[in-house]
Amino acid sequence: LMQWIIDNKDAQKIAFVTQVGDIVDKVSDAKQWRVAKQSMMMLKGVVPFGIAVGNHDMVTSNGDSSRFQATFPPSWFVGCDWYGGSKKTNANSWQTFSAGGTDFLIVHLECNAPDDMLAWADGILDAHPERAAIIVTHMYLGPLEKPQKAEDYFDAPKGRMQWKKCHGDAGNTPQQMWDKCFSKHANILLVLCGDQSRTQTMHQCSEGVNGNTVHELMSDYREGYFRIYRFVPSTDTL
């Protein structure tokens, strides 16, 4: 996948690459972290990128993402003018890029981000109201309620999830993340997520408190597939 991105960056006009979480399957597996690092390093100096911390990238009970932080520290991005900064040693980060005449801000938030991380994101979004904002967080769209049986992952009502996997009592459900943070910023255009492997894709539109339309999109294809979002400013379409 990384080699395809590199080979097609110019032809496809790739302006940014985002990873929506679960960059490893087992947080304790050192080999998986080595492979993840080697893969993402291929993009350094080629195209701006960011990574959201998924539930498999941390100890879910307490939100310990130290393995991720050690593998992808902020020092990785020294000298990258598109890297804005981070919170909790890059477990939460923000980047900027411009393409097609539009200036973008993209914020990567860890799975079930606690209140202090949402407050940090509020500050970043408030500081860049002129930029079209994209949020990337791992767990967001899927079964509304926590599945009680296997078929619930497929058949139960879906939308912005009202349950969580990480950080214990401190963690926020996707619905809480929307209510406390995402819905309040007029410049948010997209919320991107993954997490669900059973429901592989989903799209819904929501209205923020400022009347802005927010497109919420999930993609989790497994098997090595990925999604390309193509922005067409001349027709105001995506």
C-alpha atoms as one frame of an Amber mdcrd trajectory, in Angstrom:
protein
   0.000   0.000   0.000   2.742   2.467   0.896   4.581   1.785  -2.331   1.373
   2.374  -4.314   0.940   5.727  -2.566   4.520   6.687  -3.364   4.241   5.580
  -6.998   0.901   7.330  -7.544   1.288  10.444  -5.412   1.616  12.815  -8.339
  -0.821  11.134 -10.717  -3.499  10.899  -8.014  -2.616  14.310  -6.520  -2.341
  12.794  -3.039  -2.102  15.648  -0.533  -2.344  13.746   2.760  -2.430  10.161
   4.057  -4.277   9.272   7.254  -4.393   6.002   9.164  -7.605   5.534  11.150
  -6.249   3.339  13.957  -5.330  -0.239  14.823  -1.975   0.094  13.144  -1.165
  -3.147  14.999  -3.397  -6.034  16.023  -1.694  -6.904  19.320  -0.265  -4.065
  21.373   2.280  -6.397  23.006   3.709  -7.751  19.727   7.071  -6.049  19.084
   7.290  -7.427  15.553   4.008  -5.777  14.582   5.268  -2.434  15.849   8.476
  -2.828  13.820   6.489  -3.537  10.663   4.183  -0.579  11.332   7.156   1.733
  11.797   8.922   0.501   8.672   5.748   0.965   6.633   4.991   4.503   7.808
   8.641   5.533   7.432   8.235   4.997   3.707   6.044   8.102   3.588   8.500
  10.394   5.378   9.625  13.119   3.024   7.086  11.993   0.415   3.647  13.103
   1.643   2.219  14.469   4.911   0.543  11.852   7.111  -1.026  11.207  10.501
  -2.073   8.239  12.624  -5.015   7.791  15.005  -4.511   5.480  17.991  -6.966
   2.563  17.900  -8.074   0.265  20.693  -5.590  -2.403  19.531  -2.786   0.172
  19.804  -3.240   0.670  23.548  -4.056  -1.125  26.778  -7.781  -0.568  26.586
  -8.561  -0.572  30.314  -6.452   2.480  31.121  -5.694   3.918  27.686  -1.955
   3.240  27.952  -0.594   3.997  24.478   3.077   4.046  25.461   4.036   1.511
  22.769   2.532   3.766  20.111   4.201   6.825  21.634   7.596   5.115  21.613
   7.188   3.956  18.010   5.865   7.236  16.571   7.228  10.035  18.808   6.965
  13.747  17.947  10.687  13.737  17.148   9.779  11.819  13.995   8.287  15.001
  12.590  10.973  17.552  13.374  11.418  19.698  10.284   8.014  18.803   8.827
   6.295  22.157   8.254   2.906  20.414   7.994   3.131  18.905  11.494   1.368
  21.201  13.943   1.991  19.449  17.233   0.719  16.782  19.582  -0.652  15.922
  22.981   0.375  12.908  25.048   3.540  12.260  23.019   1.802  12.122  19.634
  -1.072   9.878  20.728  -3.136  12.911  19.664  -1.793  15.126  16.900  -2.685
  17.750  14.331  -1.450  18.605  10.874  -2.152  21.154   8.144  -2.047  20.882
   4.384  -3.342  22.791   1.380  -4.660  21.417  -1.891  -6.920  22.612  -4.692
  -7.073  26.105  -3.268  -8.341  24.922   0.135  -6.454  25.042   3.426  -7.119
  22.020   5.653  -6.615  21.166   9.308  -6.642  17.498  10.322  -6.798  16.370
  13.951  -6.035  12.772  14.964  -7.603  11.745  18.287  -7.030   8.539  20.226
  -9.861   6.035  20.601 -12.509   7.227  23.117 -10.478  10.354  23.842 -10.993
  11.614  27.436 -12.166  15.127  28.264  -8.681  16.643  28.474  -7.898  15.466
  24.958 -11.190  16.887  23.665 -10.376  20.208  25.338  -7.001  20.159  23.592
  -8.744  19.494  20.254 -11.152  22.380  20.952  -8.164  24.670  21.275  -6.628
  23.546  17.999  -9.921  23.896  16.120 -10.634  27.322  17.639  -7.166  28.513
  16.645  -7.709  27.659  12.955 -11.277  28.711  12.092 -10.268  29.581   8.520
  -9.248  26.002   7.711 -11.603  23.209   6.625 -11.250  20.728   9.482 -11.119
  16.933   9.374 -11.280  14.767  12.503  -9.809  11.259  12.479 -10.622   8.967
  15.388 -10.748   5.204  15.490 -14.094   4.197  17.016 -17.047   6.296  15.867
 -19.658   4.708  13.557 -21.065   1.214  14.116 -23.706  -0.516  16.267 -25.428
   2.142  18.369 -25.479  -0.068  21.454 -22.794  -2.534  22.549 -23.496  -5.815
  20.736 -24.722  -8.646  22.924 -24.402 -11.338  20.256 -22.336 -11.766  17.080
 -25.145 -10.907  14.683 -25.633  -7.533  16.373 -22.455  -6.332  14.664 -24.244
  -6.834  11.343 -27.951  -6.419  12.041 -28.364  -4.025  14.967 -29.159  -0.331
  14.310 -26.044   1.625  13.404 -24.869   5.183  13.701 -22.721   7.211  16.083
 -21.838   4.633  18.716 -23.066   5.132  22.291 -20.613   2.787  23.954 -16.841
   2.674  24.327 -13.863   0.360  24.568 -11.025   2.382  26.111  -9.986   4.544
  29.074 -12.533   3.160  31.538 -14.718   5.793  33.153 -12.543   8.577  31.705
 -13.202   7.597  28.094 -15.844   9.254  25.925 -18.213   7.376  23.672 -18.380
   8.553  20.050 -21.701  10.215  20.845 -20.101  12.087  23.734 -17.186  13.149
  21.527 -19.711  14.600  19.078 -21.738  16.347  21.796 -18.765  17.729  23.716
 -16.495  18.712  20.821 -17.164  17.922  17.175 -20.668  19.392  16.922 -19.518
  22.775  18.247 -17.030  23.762  15.524 -18.339  25.414  12.361 -15.242  24.527
  10.346 -15.497  20.730  10.757 -16.258  19.125   7.408 -15.455  15.435   7.923
 -15.121  12.875  10.693 -13.246   9.764   9.525 -13.080   6.479  11.431 -12.432
   2.740  11.201 -12.747   0.120  13.980 -15.577  -1.999  12.616 -14.246  -4.808
  10.369 -17.706  -6.326  10.041 -19.523  -3.273   8.739 -16.891  -2.197   6.267
 -18.230   1.187   5.225 -20.793   3.731   6.397 -21.713   7.358   5.732 -24.057
   9.691   7.526 -24.538  13.456   7.566 -25.103  15.454  10.733 -25.667  19.130
  11.420 -23.426  20.948  13.862 -24.759  23.553  16.269 -23.565  26.261  13.852
 -25.609  24.815  10.982 -22.640  23.240   9.204 -23.010  19.846   7.565 -20.569
  17.253   8.885 -19.968  14.129   6.822 -19.157  11.153   9.056 -17.474   8.330
   7.181 -16.254   4.917   8.256 -13.994   2.613   6.258 -12.548  -0.672   7.479
 -11.959  -2.955   4.528  -9.351  -5.347   5.970  -7.468  -7.429   3.384  -5.166
  -4.501   2.537  -7.655  -2.166   0.868  -7.794   1.565   1.478  -9.936   4.528
   0.466  -9.135   7.544  -1.666 -11.119  10.731  -1.024 -11.066  12.953  -4.086
 -11.963  16.608  -3.546 -13.248  18.532  -6.571 -13.358  22.229  -5.566 -14.721
  23.380  -8.946 -17.972  21.504  -8.308 -17.845  21.558  -4.501 -17.970  17.764
  -4.337 -16.136  14.941  -2.598
